[in-house]
Backbone as JSON Lines, residues from 0, in Angstrom:
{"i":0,"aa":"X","n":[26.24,20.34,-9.71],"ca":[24.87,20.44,-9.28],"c":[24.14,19.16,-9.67]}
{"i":1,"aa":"X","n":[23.29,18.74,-8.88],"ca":[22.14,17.27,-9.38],"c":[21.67,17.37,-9.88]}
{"i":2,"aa":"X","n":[21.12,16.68,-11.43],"ca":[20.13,17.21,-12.22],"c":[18.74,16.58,-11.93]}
{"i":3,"aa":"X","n":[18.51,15.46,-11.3],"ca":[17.71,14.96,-10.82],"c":[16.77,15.53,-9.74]}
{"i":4,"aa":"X","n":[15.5,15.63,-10.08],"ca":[15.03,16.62,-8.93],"c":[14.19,15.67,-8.05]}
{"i":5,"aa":"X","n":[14.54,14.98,-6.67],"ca":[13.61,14.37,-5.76],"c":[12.0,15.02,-5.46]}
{"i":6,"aa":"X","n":[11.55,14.06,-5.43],"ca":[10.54,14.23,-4.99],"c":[10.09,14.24,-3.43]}
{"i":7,"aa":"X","n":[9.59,15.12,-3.15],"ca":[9.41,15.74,-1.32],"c":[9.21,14.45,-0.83]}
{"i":8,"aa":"X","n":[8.82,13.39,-1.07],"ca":[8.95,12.33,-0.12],"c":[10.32,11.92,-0.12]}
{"i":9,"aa":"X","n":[11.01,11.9,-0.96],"ca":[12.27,11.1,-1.34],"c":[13.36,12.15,-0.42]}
{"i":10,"aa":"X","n":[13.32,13.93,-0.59],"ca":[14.22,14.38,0.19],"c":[13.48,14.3,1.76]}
{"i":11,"aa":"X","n":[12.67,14.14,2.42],"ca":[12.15,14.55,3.45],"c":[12.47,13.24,4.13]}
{"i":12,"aa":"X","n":[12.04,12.1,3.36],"ca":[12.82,10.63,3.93],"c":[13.89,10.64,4.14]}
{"i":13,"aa":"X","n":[14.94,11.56,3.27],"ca":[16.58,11.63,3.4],"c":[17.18,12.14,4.43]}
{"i":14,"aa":"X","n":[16.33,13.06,4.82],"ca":[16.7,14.1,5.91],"c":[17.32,13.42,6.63]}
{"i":15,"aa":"X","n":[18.61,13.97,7.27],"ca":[18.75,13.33,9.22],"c":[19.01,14.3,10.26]}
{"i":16,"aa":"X","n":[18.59,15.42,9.8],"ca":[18.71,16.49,11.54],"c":[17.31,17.65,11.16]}
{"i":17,"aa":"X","n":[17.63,17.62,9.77],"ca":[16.8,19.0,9.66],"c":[16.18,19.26,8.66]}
{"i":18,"aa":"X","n":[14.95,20.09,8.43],"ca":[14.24,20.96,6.96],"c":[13.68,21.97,7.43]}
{"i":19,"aa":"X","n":[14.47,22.9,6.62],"ca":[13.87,23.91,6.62],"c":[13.19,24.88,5.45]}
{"i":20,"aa":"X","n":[12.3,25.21,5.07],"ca":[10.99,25.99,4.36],"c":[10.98,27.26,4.41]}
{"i":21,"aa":"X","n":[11.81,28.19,3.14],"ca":[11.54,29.41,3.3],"c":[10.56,30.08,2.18]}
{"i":22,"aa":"X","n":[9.66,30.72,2.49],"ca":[8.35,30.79,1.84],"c":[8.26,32.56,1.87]}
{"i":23,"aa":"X","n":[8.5,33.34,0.34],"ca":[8.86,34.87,0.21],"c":[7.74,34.95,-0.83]}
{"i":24,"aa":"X","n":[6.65,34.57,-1.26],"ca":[5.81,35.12,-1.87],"c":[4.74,35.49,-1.39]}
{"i":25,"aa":"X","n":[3.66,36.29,-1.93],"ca":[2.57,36.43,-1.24],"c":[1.34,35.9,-1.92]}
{"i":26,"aa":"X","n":[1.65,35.21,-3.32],"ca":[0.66,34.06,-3.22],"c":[1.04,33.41,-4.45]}
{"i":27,"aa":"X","n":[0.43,32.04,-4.52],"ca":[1.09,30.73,-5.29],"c":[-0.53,30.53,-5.66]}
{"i":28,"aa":"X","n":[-0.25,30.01,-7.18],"ca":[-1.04,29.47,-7.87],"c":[-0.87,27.99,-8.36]}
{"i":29,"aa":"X","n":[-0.27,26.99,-7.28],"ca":[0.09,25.76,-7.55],"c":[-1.67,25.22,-7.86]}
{"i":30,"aa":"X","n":[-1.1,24.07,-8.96],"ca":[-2.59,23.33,-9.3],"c":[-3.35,22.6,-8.22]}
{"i":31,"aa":"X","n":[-2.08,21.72,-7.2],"ca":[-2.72,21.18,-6.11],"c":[-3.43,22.08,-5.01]}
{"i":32,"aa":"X","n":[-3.82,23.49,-5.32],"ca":[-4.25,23.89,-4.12],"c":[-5.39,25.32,-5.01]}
{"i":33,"aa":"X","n":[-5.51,24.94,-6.2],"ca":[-7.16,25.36,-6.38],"c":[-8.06,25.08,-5.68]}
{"i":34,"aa":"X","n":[-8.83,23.1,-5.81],"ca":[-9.59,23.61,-5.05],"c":[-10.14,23.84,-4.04]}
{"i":35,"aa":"X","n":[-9.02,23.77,-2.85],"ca":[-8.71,24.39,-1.52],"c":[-9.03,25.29,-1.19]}
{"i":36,"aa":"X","n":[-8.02,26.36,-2.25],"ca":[-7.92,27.83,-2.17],"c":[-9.54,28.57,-2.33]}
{"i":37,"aa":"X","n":[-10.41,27.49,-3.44],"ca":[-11.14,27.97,-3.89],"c":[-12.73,27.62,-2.72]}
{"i":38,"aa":"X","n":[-12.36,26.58,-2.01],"ca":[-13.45,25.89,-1.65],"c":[-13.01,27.49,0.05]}
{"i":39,"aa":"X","n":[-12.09,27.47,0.34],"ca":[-11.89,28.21,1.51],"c":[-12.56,30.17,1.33]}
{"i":40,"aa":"X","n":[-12.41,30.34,-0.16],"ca":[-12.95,31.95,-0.63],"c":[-14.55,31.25,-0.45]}
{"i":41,"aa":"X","n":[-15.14,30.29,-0.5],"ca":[-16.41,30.06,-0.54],"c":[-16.96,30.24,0.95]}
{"i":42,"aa":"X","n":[-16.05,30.17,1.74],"ca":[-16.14,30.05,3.25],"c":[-16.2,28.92,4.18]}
{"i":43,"aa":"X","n":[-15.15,27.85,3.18],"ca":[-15.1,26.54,4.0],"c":[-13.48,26.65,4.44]}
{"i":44,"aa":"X","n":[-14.16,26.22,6.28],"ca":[-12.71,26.16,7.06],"c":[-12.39,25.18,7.25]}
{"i":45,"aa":"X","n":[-10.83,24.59,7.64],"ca":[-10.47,23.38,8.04],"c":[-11.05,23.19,9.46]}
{"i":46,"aa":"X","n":[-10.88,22.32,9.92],"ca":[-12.0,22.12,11.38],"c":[-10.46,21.25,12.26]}
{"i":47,"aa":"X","n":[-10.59,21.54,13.17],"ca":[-9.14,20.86,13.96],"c":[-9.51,19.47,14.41]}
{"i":48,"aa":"X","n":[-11.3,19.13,14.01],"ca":[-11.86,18.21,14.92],"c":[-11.63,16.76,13.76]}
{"i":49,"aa":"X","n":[-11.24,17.86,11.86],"ca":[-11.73,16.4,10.87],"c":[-10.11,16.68,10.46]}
{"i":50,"aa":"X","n":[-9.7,15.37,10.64],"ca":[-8.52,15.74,10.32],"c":[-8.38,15.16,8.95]}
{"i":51,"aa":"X","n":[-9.35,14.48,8.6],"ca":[-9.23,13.5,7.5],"c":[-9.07,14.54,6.43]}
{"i":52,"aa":"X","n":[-9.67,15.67,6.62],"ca":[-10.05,16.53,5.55],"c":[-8.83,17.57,5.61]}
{"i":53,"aa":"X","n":[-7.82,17.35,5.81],"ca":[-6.83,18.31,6.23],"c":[-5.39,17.68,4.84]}
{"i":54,"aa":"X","n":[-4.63,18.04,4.63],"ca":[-3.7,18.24,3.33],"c":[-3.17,17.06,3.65]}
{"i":55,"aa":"X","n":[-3.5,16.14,2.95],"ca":[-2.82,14.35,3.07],"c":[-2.47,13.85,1.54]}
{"i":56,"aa":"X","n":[-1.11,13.79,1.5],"ca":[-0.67,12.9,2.3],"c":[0.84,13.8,2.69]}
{"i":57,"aa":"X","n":[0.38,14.98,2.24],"ca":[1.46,15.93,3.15],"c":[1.71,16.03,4.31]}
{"i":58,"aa":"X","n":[1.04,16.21,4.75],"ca":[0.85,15.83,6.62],"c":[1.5,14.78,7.2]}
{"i":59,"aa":"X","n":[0.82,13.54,6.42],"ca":[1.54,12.47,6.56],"c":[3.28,12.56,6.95]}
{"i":60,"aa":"X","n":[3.52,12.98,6.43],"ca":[5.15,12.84,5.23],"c":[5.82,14.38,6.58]}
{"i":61,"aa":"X","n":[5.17,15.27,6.99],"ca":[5.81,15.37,7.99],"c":[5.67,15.04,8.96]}
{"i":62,"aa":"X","n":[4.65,14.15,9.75],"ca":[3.73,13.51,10.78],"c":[5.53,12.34,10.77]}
{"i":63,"aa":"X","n":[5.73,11.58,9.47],"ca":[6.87,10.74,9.54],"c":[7.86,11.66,9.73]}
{"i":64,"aa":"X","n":[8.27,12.2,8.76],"ca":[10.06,12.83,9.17],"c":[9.78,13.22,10.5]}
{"i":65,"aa":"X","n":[9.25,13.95,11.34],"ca":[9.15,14.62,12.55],"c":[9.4,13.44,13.83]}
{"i":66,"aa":"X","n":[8.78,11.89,13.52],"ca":[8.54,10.88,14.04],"c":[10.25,10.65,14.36]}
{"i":67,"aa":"X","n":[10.95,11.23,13.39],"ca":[12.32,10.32,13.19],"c":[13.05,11.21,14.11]}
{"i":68,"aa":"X","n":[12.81,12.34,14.37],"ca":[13.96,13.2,14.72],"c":[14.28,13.75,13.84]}
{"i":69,"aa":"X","n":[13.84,14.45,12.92],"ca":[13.9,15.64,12.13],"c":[13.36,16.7,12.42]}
{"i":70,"aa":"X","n":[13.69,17.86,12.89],"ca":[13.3,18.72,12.74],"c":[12.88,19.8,11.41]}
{"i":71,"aa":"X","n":[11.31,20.1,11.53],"ca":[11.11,21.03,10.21],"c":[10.48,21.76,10.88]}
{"i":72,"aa":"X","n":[11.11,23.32,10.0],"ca":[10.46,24.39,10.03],"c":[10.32,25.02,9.06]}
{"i":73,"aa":"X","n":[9.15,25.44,8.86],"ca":[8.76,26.99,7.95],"c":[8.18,28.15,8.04]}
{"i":74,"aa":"X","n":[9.4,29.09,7.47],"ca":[8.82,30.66,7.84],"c":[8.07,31.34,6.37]}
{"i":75,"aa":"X","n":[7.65,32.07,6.6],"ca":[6.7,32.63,5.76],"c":[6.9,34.46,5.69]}
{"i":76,"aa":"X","n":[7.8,34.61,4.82],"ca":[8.36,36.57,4.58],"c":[6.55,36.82,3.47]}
{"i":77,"aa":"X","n":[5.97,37.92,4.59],"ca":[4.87,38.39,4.27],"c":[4.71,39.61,3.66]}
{"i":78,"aa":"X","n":[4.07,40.45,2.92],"ca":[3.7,41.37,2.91],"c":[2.32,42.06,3.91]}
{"i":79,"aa":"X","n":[2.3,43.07,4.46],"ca":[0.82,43.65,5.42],"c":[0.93,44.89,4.93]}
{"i":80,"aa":"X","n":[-0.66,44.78,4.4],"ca":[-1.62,44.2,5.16],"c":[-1.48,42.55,3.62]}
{"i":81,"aa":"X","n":[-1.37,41.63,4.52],"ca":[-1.71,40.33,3.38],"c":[-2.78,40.12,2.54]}
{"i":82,"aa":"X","n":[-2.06,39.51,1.48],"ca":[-3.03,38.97,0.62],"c":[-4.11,37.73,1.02]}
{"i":83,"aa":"X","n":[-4.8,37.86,0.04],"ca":[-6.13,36.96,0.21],"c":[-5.4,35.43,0.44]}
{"i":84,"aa":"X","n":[-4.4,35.37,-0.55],"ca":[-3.61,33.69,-0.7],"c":[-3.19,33.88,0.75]}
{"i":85,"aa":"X","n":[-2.53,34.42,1.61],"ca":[-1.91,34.42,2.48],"c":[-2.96,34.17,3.33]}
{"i":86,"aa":"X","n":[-4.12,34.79,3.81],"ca":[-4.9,34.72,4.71],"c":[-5.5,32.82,4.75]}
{"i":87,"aa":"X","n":[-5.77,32.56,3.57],"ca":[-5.65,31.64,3.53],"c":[-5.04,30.47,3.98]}
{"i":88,"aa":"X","n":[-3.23,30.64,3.31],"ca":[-2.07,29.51,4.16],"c":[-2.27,30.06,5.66]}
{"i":89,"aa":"X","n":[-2.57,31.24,6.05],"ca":[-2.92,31.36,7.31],"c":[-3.83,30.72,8.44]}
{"i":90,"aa":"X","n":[-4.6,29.99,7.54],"ca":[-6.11,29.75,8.38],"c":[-5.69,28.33,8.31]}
{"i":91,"aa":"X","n":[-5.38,27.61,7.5],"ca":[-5.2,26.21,7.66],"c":[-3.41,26.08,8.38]}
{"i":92,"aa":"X","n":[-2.61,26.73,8.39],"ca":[-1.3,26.61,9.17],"c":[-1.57,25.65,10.63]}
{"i":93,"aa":"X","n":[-2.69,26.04,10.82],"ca":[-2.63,25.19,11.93],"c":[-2.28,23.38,11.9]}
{"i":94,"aa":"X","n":[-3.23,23.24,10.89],"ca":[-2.72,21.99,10.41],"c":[-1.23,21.19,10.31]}
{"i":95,"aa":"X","n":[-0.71,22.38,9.9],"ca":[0.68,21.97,9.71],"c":[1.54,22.16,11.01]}
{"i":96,"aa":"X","n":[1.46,23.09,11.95],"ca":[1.93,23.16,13.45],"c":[1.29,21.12,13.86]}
{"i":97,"aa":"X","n":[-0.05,20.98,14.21],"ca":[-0.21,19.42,14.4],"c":[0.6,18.47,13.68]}
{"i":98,"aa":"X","n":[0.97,18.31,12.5],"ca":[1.78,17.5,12.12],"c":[3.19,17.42,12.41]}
{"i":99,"aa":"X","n":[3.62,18.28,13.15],"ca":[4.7,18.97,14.19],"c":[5.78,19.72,13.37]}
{"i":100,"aa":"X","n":[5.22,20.54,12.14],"ca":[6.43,21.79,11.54],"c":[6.27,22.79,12.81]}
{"i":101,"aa":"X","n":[7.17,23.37,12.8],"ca":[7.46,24.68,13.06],"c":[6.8,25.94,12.25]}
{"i":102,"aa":"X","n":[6.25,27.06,12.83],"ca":[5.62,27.83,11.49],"c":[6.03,29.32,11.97]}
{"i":103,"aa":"X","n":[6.48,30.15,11.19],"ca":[6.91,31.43,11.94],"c":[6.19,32.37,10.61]}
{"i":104,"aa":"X","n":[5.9,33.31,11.14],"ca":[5.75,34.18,9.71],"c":[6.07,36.06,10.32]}
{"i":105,"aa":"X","n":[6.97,36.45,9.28],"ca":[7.72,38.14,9.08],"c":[7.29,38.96,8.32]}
{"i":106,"aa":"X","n":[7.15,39.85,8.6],"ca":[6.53,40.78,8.39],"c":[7.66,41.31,7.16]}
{"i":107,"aa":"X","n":[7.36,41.6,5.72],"ca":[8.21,41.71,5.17],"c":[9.1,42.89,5.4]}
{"i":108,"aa":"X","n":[8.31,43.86,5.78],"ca":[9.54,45.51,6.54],"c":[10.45,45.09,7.41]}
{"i":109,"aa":"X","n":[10.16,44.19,8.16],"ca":[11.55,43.54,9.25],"c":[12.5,42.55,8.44]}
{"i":110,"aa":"X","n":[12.02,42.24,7.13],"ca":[12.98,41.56,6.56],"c":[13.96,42.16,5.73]}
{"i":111,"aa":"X","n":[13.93,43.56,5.59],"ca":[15.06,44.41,4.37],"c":[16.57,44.2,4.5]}
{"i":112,"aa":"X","n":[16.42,44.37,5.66],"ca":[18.23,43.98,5.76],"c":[18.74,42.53,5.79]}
{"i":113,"aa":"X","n":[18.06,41.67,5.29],"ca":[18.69,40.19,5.13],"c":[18.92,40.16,4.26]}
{"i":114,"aa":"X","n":[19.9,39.42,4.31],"ca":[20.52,38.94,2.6],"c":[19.77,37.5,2.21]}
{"i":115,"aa":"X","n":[18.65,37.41,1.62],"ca":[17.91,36.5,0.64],"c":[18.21,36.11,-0.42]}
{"i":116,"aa":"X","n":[17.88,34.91,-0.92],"ca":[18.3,34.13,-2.21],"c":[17.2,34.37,-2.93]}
{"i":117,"aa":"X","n":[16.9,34.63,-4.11],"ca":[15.84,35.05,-4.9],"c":[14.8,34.26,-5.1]}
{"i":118,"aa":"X","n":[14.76,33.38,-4.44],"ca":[14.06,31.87,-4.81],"c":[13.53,31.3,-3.54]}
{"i":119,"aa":"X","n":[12.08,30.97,-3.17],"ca":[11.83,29.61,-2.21],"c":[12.77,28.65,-2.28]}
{"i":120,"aa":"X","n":[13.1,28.19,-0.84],"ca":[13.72,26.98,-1.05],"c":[13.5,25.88,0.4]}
{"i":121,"aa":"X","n":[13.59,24.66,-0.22],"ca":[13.56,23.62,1.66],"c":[15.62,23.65,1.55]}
{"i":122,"aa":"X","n":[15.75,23.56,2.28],"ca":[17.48,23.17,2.8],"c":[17.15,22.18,3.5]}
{"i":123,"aa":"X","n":[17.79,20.75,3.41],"ca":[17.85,19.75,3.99],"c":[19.31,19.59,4.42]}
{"i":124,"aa":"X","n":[19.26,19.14,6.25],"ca":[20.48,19.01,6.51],"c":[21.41,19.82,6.3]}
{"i":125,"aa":"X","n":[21.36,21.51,5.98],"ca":[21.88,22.53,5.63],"c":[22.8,22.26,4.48]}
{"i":126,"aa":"X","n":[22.68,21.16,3.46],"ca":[23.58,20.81,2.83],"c":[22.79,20.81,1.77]}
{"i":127,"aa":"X","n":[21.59,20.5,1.01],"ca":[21.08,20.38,0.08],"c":[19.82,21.34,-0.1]}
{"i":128,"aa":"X","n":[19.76,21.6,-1.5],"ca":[18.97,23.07,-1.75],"c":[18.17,22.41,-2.6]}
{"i":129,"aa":"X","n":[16.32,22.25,-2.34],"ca":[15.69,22.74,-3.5],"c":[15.12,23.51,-3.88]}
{"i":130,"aa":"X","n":[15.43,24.34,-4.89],"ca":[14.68,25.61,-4.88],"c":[13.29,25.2,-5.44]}
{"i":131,"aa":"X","n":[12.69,26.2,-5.59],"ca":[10.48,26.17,-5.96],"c":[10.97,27.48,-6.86]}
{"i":132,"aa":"X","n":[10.95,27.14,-7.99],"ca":[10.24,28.19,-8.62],"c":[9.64,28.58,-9.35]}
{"i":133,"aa":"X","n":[8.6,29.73,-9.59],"ca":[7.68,30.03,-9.82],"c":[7.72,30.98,-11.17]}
{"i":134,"aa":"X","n":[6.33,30.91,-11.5],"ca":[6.19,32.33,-12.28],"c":[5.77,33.29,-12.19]}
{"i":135,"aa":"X","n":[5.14,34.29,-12.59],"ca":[5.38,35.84,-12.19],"c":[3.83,35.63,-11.68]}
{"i":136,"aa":"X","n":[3.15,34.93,-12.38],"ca":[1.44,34.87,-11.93],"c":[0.94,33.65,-10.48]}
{"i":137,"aa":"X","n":[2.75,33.14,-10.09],"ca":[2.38,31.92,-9.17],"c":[2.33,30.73,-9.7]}
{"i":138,"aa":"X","n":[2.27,30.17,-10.39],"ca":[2.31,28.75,-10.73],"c":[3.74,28.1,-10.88]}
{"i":139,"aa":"X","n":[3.66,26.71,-10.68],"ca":[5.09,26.38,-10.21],"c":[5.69,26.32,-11.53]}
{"i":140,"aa":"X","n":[6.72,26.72,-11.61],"ca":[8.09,26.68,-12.96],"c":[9.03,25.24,-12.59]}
{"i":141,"aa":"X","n":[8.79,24.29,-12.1],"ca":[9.91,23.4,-11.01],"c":[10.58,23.58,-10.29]}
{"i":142,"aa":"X","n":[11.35,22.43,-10.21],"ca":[11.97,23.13,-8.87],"c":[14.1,22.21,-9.58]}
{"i":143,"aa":"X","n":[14.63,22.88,-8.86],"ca":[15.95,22.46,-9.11],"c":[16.8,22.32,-7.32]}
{"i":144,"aa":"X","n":[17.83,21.11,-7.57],"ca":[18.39,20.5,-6.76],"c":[19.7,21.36,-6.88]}
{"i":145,"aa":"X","n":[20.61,22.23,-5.53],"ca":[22.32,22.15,-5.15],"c":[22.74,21.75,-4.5]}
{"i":146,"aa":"X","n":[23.96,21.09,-4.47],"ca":[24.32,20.89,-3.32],"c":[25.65,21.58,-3.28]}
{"i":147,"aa":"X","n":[25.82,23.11,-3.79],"ca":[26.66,24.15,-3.69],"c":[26.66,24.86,-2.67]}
{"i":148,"aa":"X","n":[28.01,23.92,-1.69],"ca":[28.29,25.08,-0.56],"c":[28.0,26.16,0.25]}
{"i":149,"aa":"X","n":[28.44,27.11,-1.39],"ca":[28.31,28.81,-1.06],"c":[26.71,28.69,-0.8]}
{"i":150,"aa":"X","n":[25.85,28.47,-2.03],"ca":[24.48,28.53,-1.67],"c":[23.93,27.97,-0.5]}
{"i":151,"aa":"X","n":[24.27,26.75,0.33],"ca":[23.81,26.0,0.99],"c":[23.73,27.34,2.28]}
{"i":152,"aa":"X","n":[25.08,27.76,2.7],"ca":[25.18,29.06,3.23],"c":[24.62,30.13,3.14]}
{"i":153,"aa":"X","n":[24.5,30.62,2.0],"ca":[23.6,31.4,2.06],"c":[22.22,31.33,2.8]}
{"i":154,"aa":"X","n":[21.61,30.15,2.54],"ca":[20.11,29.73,2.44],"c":[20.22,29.81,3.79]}
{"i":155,"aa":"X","n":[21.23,29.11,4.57],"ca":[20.75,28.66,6.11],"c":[21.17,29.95,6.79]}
{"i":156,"aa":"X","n":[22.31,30.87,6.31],"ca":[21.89,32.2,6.97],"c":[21.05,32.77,6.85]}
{"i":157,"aa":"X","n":[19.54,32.64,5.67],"ca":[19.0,33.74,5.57],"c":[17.92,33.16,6.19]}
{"i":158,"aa":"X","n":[17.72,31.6,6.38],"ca":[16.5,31.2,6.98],"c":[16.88,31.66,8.99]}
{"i":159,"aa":"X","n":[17.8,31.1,9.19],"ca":[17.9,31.38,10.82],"c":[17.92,33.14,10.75]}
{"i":160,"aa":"X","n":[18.2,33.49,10.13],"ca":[17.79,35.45,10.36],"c":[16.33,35.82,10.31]}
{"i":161,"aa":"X","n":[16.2,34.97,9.34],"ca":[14.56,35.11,9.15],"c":[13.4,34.56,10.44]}
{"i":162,"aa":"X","n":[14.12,33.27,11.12],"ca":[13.7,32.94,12.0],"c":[13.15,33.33,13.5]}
{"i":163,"aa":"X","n":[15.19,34.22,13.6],"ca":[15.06,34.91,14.77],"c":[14.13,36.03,14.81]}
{"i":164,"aa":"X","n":[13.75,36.47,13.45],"ca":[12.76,37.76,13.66],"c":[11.26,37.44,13.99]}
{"i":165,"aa":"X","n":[11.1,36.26,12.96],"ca":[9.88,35.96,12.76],"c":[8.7,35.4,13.93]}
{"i":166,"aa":"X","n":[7.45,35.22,13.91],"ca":[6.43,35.7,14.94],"c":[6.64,33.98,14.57]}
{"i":167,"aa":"X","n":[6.28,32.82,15.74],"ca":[5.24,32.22,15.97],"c":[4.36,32.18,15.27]}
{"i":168,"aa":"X","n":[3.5,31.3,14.16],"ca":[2.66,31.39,14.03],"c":[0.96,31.08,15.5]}
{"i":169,"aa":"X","n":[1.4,30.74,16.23],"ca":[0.15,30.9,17.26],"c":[0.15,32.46,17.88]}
{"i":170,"aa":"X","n":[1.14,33.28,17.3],"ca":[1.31,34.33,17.96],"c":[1.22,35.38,17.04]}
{"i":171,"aa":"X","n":[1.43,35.47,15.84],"ca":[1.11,36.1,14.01],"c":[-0.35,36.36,14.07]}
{"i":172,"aa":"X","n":[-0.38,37.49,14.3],"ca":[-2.03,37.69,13.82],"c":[-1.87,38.81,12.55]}
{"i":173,"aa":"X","n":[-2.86,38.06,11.46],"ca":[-3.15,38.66,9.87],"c":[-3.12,39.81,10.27]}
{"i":174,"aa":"X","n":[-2.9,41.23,9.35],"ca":[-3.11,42.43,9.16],"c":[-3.77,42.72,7.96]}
């Protein structure tokens, strides 16, 4: 296993066919997205018109890989009726469809019969795993690098299962 953990520019630059984003919580308490989270419960929306004001230099960084011929996608295993965090990554997703991800989100009852890895993870190139993980209250715990086979498999069966079920996000409406 790598003990070295890249940094999302460093694997997303690496990429050469693919990333994919599987996203099973129903809400994250990462530091970079207080005061987002917090400015959006106040009742401020992203606007499709300012883009300046939209998640940079993340955007960026898939605005490039996407440029190259990478394909990224991320699905989002929900609970409904969703949480407040969720309604949230909900309302600004759009953002991230413009920077050209893919965005799907499942309803977590259609997800029981998949076999899931206990952990968020991006899979790059179906060959490399980083997992995100968290703690019980949401905040990030780090993240760790595989490039173990069996796991790699796992991950990309459970994301394309997850896929085929999952809604469109232009087509996902909150519950």
């Amino acid at each position: 296993m790598p003990s070295n953990v890249p940094s999302f520019d460093e694997l997303l630059d690496g990429a050469q066919h693919s990333a994919v984003h599987l996203e099973m919580r129903d809400a994250y308490a990462v530091d970079y997205e207080a005061g987002p989270f917090a400015d959006w419960k106040a009742g401020r929306q992203l606007s499709p018109a300012d883009q300046a004001s939209w998640w940079r230099p993340w955007l960026d960084l898939i605005e490039r890989t996407v440029a190259r011929g990478v394909t990224v996608r991320r699905a989002r295993i929900v609970s409904e009726p969703v949480s407040e965090y969720i309604r949230y990554e909900h309302s600004g997703t759009f953002t991230n469809v413009a920077a050209g991800e893919q965005v799907r989100w499942l309803p977590r009852r259609q997800a029981s019969t998949i076999a899931l890895p206990g952990n968020d993870f991006w899979l790059i190139d179906s060959t490399l795993i980083r997992w995100n993980h968290f703690t019980g209250d949401g905040q990030s715990a780090g993240g760790e690098i595989s490039d173990d086979p069996a796991a790699a498999k796992l991950c990309a069966d459970a994301f394309e299962a997850v896929w085929q079920r999952a809604i469109p996000h232009a087509q996902y409406t909150i519950r």
